[in-house]
Amino acid sequence: MIDAPIENCFDLSRSIDLHVQSMSSSKEQAIAGKTYGYIELNEAVTWKAKHFGFTFQMTNEITKLNKPIEFIDEMIKGPFKKLKHIHQFRSVNYQTEMTDIFIYCSPFGIFGYLAEKLFLNNYMKKLLMKRNAVIKTQVEKKPETSFRL
């Protein structure tokens, strides 16, 4: 739950710049496609990041965008066999409920499945929670008030 209007939460969730900021621990960078601003329908971004000591590249495209209710990004090239991230937003009593549905499948058959169960599920969940905490903090910032006497 976020103390901010649904439109603000929706937009910040599409912000390439805020995503980079929220993933600074993995040195994530937008290196191709849409590399700054708000990503829109049918736009793609290629990310470069370091996880588990390895550098990965992944290209994701926005395949559905229904402002300010939902958008979906899907991996079109990268380390997973499949990756689909559904971002949902709902107004509830002057707040916004933000929900992530993260669907993925690792490559390498049974070895990928074991990696998911042993550590990857927790790792991915922590990454999403960290990213969402940054979104929440940023969107809930109150503007400073200033005056001169």
C-alpha angles and dihedrals in degrees: 000000000000128000095226140084117282093242092058092049091047093050096046090050088059094047113119090195094054091045090056090048093049093050098047091123090067092041089238115186134181102232105168142016113017103008103170141018125027118336115228138198114305092009120125135204128197113216127200117197143153118238128165089359093301129106114232134186123205132175118208128186129201102239099173132025124176107168121250100353108059148350132182129208121192131190111245095175131013150077099315128079086224136357127178123169118193115195114196130185131190132177112234122175096329092316133093123240108210118196130184122201108191118190120181143151125202122224123238099066115240092005091056090047091052091048089053092052097040101047118329097079092054092043093052092045091053091049091053092046091050091049092048092049089056091049091049093048093047097046094044093054110123116224114251117251118220134176138167126228 
